[in-house]
XYZ file of C-alpha atoms in Angstrom:
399
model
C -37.926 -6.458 -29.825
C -40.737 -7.148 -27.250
C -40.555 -10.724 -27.904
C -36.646 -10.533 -28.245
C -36.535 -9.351 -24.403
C -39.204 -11.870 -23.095
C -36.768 -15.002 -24.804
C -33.855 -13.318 -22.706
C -35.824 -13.788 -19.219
C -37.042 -17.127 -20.244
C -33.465 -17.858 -20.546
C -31.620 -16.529 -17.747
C -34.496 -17.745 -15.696
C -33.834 -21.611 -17.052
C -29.839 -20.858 -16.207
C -30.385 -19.202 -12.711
C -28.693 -21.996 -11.309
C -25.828 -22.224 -13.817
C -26.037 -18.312 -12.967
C -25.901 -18.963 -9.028
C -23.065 -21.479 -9.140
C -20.515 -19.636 -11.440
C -20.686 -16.323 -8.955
C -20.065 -18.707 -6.090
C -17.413 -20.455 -7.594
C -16.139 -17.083 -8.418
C -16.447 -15.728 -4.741
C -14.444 -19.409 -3.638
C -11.819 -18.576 -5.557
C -9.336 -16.194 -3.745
C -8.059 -13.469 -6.158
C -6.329 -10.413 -4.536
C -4.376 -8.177 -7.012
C -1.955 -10.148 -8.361
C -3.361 -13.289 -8.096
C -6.183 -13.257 -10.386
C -4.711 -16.792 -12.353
C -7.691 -18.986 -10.715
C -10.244 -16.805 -11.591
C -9.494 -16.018 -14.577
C -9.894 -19.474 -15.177
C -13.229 -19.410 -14.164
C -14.618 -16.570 -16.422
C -12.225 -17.849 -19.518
C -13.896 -21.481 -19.105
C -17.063 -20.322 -18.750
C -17.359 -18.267 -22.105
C -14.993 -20.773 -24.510
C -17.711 -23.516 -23.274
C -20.391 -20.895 -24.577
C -18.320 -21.006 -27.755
C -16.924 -17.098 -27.689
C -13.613 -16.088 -28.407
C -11.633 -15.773 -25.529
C -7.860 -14.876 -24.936
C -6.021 -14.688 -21.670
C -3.118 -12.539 -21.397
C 0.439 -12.761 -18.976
C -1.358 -10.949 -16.491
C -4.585 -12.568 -16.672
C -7.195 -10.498 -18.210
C -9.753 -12.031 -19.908
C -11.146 -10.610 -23.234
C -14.172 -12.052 -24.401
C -15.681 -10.975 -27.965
C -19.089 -12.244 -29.797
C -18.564 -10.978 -33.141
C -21.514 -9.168 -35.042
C -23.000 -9.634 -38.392
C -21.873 -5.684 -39.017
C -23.240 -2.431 -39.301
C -23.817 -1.683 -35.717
C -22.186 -0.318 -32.291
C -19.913 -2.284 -30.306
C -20.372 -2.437 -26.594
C -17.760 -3.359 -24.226
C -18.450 -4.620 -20.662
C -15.411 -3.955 -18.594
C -15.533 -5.539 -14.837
C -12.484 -6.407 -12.754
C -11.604 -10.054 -11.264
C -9.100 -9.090 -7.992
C -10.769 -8.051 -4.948
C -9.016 -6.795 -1.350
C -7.684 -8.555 1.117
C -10.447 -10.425 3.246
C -9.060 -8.659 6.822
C -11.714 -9.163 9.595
C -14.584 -11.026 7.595
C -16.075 -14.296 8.693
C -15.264 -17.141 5.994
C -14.579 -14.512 3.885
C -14.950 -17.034 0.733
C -17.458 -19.112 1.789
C -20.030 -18.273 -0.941
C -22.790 -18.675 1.860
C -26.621 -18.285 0.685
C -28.178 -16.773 3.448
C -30.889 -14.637 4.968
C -30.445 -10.290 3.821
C -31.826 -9.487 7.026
C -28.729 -9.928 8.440
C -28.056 -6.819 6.334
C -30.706 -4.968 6.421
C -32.104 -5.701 2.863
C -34.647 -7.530 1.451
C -34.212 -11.462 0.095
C -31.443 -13.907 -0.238
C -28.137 -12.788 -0.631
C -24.775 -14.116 -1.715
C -22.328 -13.189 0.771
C -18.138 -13.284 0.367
C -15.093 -11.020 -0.058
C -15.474 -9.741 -3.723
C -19.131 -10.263 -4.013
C -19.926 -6.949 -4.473
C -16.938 -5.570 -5.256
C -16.946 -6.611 -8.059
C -17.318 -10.729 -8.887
C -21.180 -10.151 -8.920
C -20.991 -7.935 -11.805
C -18.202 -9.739 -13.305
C -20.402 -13.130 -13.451
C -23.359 -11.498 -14.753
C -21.497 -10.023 -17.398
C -19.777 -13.550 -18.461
C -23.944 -14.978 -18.059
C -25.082 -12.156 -20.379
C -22.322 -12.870 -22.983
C -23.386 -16.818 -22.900
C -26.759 -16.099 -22.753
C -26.480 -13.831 -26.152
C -24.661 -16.635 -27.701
C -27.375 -18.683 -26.991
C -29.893 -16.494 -28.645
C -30.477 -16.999 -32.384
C -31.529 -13.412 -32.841
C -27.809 -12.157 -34.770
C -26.460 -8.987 -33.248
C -25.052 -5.874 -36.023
C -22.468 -4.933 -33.630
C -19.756 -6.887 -31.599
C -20.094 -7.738 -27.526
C -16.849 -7.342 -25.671
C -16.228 -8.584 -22.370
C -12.826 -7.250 -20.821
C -12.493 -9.114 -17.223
C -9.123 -7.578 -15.987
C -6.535 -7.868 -13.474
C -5.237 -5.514 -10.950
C -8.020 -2.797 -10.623
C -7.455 -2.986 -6.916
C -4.152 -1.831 -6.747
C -3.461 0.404 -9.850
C -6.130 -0.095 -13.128
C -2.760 -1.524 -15.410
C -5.289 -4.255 -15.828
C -7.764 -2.472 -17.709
C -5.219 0.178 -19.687
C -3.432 -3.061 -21.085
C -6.451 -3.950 -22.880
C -7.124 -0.502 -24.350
C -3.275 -0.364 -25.113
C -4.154 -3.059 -26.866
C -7.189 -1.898 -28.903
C -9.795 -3.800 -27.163
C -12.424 -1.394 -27.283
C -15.781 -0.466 -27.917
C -18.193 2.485 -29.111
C -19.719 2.545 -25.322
C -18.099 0.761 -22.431
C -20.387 -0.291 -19.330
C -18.378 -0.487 -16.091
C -19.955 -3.333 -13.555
C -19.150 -1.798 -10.418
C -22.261 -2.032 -7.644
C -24.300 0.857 -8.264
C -27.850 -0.814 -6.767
C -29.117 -1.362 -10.807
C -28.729 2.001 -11.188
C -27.080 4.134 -13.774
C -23.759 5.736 -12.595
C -22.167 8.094 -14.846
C -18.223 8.715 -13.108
C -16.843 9.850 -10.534
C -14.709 12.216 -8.395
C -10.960 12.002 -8.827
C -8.154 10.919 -6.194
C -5.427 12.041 -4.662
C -2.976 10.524 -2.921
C -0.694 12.146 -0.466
C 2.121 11.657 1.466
C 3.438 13.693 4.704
C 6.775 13.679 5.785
C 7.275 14.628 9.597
C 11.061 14.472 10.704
C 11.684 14.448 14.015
C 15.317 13.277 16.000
C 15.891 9.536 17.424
C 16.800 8.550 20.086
C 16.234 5.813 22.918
C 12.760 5.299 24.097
C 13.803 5.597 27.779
C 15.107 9.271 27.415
C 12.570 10.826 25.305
C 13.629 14.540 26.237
C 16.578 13.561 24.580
C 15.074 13.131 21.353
C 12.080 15.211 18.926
C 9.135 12.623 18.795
C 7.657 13.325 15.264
C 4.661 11.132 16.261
C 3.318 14.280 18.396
C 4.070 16.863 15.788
C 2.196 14.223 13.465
C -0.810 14.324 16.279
C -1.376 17.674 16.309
C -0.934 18.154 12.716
C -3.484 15.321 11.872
C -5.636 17.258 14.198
C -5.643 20.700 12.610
C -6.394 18.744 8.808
C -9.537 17.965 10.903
C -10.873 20.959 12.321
C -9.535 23.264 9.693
C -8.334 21.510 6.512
C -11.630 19.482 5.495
C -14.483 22.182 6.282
C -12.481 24.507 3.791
C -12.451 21.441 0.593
C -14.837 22.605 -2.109
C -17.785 20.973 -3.241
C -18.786 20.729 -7.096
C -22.436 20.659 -8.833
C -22.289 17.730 -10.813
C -19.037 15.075 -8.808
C -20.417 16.693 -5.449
C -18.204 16.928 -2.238
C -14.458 16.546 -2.339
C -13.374 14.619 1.257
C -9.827 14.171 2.923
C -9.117 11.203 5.193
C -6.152 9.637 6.947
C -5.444 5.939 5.993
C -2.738 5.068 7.091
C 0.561 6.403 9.783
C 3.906 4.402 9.970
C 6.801 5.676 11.605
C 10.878 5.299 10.884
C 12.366 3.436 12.833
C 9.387 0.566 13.921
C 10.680 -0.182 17.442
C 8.768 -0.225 21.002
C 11.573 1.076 22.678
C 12.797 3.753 19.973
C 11.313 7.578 19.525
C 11.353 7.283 15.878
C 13.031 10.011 13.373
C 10.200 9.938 11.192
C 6.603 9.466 11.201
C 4.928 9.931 7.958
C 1.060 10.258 7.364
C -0.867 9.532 4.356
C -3.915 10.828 3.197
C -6.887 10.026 0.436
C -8.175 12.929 -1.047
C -11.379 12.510 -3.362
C -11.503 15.206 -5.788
C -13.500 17.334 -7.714
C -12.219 19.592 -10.830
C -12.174 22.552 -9.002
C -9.266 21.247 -6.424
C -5.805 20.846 -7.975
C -3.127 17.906 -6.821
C -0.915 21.267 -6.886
C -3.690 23.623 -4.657
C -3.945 20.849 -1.997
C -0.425 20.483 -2.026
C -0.036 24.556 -1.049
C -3.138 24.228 1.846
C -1.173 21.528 3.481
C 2.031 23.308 3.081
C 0.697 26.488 4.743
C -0.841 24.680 7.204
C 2.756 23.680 8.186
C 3.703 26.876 7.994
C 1.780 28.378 10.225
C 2.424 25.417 12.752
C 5.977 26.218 12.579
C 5.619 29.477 14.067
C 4.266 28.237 17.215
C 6.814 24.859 17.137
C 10.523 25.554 15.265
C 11.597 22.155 15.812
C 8.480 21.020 13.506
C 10.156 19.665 10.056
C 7.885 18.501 7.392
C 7.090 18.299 3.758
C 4.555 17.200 1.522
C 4.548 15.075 -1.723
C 1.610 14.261 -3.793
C 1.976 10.710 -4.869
C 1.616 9.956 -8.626
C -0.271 7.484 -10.383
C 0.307 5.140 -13.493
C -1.735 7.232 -15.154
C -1.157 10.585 -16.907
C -4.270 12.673 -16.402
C -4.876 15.946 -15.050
C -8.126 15.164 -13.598
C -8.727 11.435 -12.566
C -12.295 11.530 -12.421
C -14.809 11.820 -15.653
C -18.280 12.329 -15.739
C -20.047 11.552 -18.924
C -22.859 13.652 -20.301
C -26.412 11.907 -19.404
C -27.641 13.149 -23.052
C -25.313 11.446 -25.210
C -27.598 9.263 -27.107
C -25.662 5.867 -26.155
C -26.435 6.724 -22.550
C -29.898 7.182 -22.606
C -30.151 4.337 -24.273
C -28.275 2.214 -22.174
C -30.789 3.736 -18.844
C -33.577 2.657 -21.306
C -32.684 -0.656 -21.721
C -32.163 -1.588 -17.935
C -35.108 0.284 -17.110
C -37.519 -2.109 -19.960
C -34.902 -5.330 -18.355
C -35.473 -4.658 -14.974
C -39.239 -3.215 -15.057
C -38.481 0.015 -13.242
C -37.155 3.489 -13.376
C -33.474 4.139 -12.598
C -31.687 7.068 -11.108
C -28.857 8.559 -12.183
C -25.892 8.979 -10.026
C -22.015 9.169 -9.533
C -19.775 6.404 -7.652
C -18.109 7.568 -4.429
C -15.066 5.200 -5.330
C -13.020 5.454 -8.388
C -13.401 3.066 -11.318
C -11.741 2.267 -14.744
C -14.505 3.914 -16.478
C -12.334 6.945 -16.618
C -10.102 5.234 -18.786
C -12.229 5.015 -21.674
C -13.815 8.266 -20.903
C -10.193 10.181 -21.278
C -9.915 8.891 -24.482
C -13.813 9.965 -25.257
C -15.840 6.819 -25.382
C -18.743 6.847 -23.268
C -18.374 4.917 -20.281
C -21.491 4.344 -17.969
C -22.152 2.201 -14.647
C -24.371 -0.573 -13.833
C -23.996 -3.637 -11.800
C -25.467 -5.174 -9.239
C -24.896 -4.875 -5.585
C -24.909 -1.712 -3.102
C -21.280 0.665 -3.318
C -22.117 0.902 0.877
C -20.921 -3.009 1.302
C -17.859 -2.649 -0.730
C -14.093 -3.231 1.080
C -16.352 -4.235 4.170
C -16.998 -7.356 6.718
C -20.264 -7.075 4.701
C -19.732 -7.950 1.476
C -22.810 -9.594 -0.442
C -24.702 -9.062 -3.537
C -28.697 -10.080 -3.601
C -29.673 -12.662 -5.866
C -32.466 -11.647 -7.090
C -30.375 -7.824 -7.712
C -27.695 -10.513 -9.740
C -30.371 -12.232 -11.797
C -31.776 -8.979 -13.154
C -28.217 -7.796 -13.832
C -27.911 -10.453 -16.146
C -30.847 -9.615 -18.391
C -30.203 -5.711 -18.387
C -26.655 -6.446 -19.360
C -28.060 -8.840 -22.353
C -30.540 -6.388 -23.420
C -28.289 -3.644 -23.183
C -26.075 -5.058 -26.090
C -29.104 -5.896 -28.204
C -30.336 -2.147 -27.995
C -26.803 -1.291 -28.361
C -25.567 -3.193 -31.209
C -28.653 -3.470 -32.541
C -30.309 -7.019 -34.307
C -31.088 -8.233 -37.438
C-alpha cells in the first residue's frame, strides 16, 4: 500500500498542470444555479476522456462511476458545480494565479467566484477519479463521482441522484473545510415576517401606518433580546439568527408602503424547533403590541424541498468508515487533521438521513466562501487530489 500511495503523488505531481488548467477552466466558466450546462461540460469531458462512465442528466448533474473488480465498499464523492452570483468581486472569473498574501495565507492561490465554494473540490475530485483510472492497481469496490446542479439554491441537484440510486457505502462531501475532516452541520431555518402597516402617499405620512418603523424596532429587539436567549449544543455548537434581507409592499420613493416584510436565517441546533422559534418571535410581537396596537404582524417559517425534522446531521467520528477516511488524508497529506463541523449547510445531510456516512473534505478555507475573496491555494488543491485518490483505495480496498 506504501508503494501504492507513493505511484499516486508521482502521478498527480506529473498532471499538476492538467490539474491547474481544468480548475481554471472550471472557475472561467460562469455557472450560477441554473446554469450549470457549461460546466458540466467541463467535468463530463474531462472523465469520458479518462475513459469512465459518465452520464449527464436534464438538469445537468454529472455522475461519474469507475467500476470495481467486487467485493469491496463503494465510495461516492459528491461536490456541487453552481456557485453564487459574483456581486462586488473584481473579475470575478478571471482564474487569476496570484500572490496569497493578498489574503493573508501562505503560497499561490487560485482566485475566482466558485473557487472555493466549491469548483476547487469539484476538480480535484474529477483529477482523483482520472488519476485512479490511470493506476493499474484494480480497486474491489466502485468510485462514484456525483457533480450536481443546484446546491446553491435548494440541494434538488444532489436528491435527484439519490432518487435515482446513485449511491455509495460512504459519501465524501467536497466542501472547503482547510483539508480537514468535517463531520455535518447545524440545521437552517428560514423565516419570514410579515409587518402590515396602512398606505398611503409619501407626502402625508401621518396619514398612513409606516410598517418600515414597526419593522425597525422589531428588528431591533431580535437583537438585543432574541439572539442572546438561542441555545447552544455540545457537539453542532451555537445556533445564530441574522437578518438577510427587508423588502417592502408597495416599492415606491414616494409611497409609505402597506407592508414591509423581514426575513431571517436561523442556523440550528437539535435542541431549537422550526415550531419553538416560531412561538419566541410570536411573543416577542406580543409583547410589542402592548406598547403599539396599531402593530400587525405574523410569522411563517418557510419550508424546504426537503422533508426532515432536523436539517442538520452529524455523523459519529467512530464509525469505522470515518476513521478511515481521517486516516487516509492524514498518510495523503503527511499531517494530522482535526475534526470539525461546517458553519454552512451541505448535501451531506442527504445521505446521512438515509444513514450512509457522509464526511467532509476539500480544499479551500469555509471563511472565503460567498465573499469578494474567493480563492483556493494550489498547493491546498494538489494535496486534495491525492487524499481524495487514496481515500477510495483505503475505501474500496485493492487487489
Amino acid at each position: 500500500m506504501e508503494r501504492l500511495l507513493e505511484e499516486i503523488d508521482r502521478i498527480v505531481e506529473r498532471r499538476r498542470g492538467e490539474a491547474i488548467r481544468l480548475l481554471r477552466e472550471l472557475i472561467r466558466t460562469p455557472s450560477l444555479s441554473g446554469e450549470e450546462g457549461e460546466a458540466a461540460l467541463i467535468v463530463g469531458e474531462h472523465l469520458r476522456a479518462a475513459g469512465l462512465k459518465v452520464e449527464v442528466d436534464e438538469i445537468h448533474n454529472v455522475k461519474a462511476e469507475m467500476r470495481g473488480i467486487g467485493g469491496g465498499r463503494s465510495i461516492l464523492f459528491n461536490g456541487h458545480l453552481d456557485h453564487v452570483p459574483p456581486g462586488t468581486m473584481a473579475d470575478p472569473y478571471s482564474a487569476k494565479i496570484m500572490d496569497g498574501s493578498a489574503f493573508g495565507v501562505e503560497g499561490e492561490v487560485i482566485y475566482g467566484r466558485g473557487a472555493c465554494d466549491m469548483k476547487g473540490g469539484v476538480a480535484a475530485m474529477a483529477m482523483a477519479l482520472s488519476i485512479l483510472r490511470e493506476l493499474e492497481t484494480p480497486l474491489l469496490g466502485d468510485v462514484k463521482l456525483a457533480a450536481v446542479a443546484q446546491e446553491e439554491t435548494s440541494g434538488y441537484g444532489t436528491l435527484k441522484t439519490i432518487r435515482d440510486g446513485f449511491l455509495g457505502d460512504l459519501a465524501v462531501i467536497g466542501e472547503a473545510t482547510n483539508l480537514n475532516i468535517h463531520l455535518g452541520h447545524r440545521g437552517a431555518i428560514t423565516v419570514r415576517m410579515e409587518i402590515r402597516g396602512r398606505s398611503c402617499h409619501a407626502s402625508a405620512p401621518d396619514r398612513g401606518v409606516n410598517p418600515l418603523y414597526k419593522a425597525a424596532e422589531i428588528i431591533q429587539e431580535i437583537r438585543s433580546r432574541i439572539i442572546p436567549m438561542l441555545p447552544t449544543h455540545p457537539e453542532y455548537g451555537e445556533t445564530t439568527l441574522a437578518v438577510t434581507m427587508l423588502k417592502t409592499r408597495p416599492e415606491a420613493v414616494n409611497v409609505i408602503p402597506g407592508v414591509a416584510e423581514i426575513t431571517m436565517d436561523c442556523r440550528n441546533t437539535p435542541n431549537l424547533t422550526p415550531e419553538e422559534l416560531r412561538r419566541m418571535l410570536e411573543l416577542l410581537i406580543e409583547e410589542l403590541r402592548k406598547r403599539d396596537p396599531e402593530l400587525d404582524a405574523s410569522v411563517e417559517i418557510m419550508r424546504r424541498i426537503e422533508d426532515h425534522p432536523f436539517t442538520g446531521y452529524r455523523v459519529d467520528p467512530d464509525q469505522p468508515m470515518v476513521r478511515e477516511a481521517k486516516r487516509a488524508v492524514e498518510e495523503a497529506i503527511k499531517r494530522d487533521v482535526k475534526l470539525g463541523m461546517w458553519r454552512f449547510m451541505t448535501d451531506g445531510r442527504f445521505y446521512a438521513w438515509r444513514g450512509i456516512p457522509a464526511v467532509g473534505f476539500g480544499p479551500g478555507e469555509e471563511r472565503f466562501a460567498h465573499t469578494d475573496q474567493d480563492h483556493i491555494r494550489i498547493e491546498d488543491y494538489i494535496n486534495a487530489i491525492k487524499a481524495y485518490a487514496w481515500m477510495a483505495c483505503r475505501i474500496c480496498g485493492v487487489k
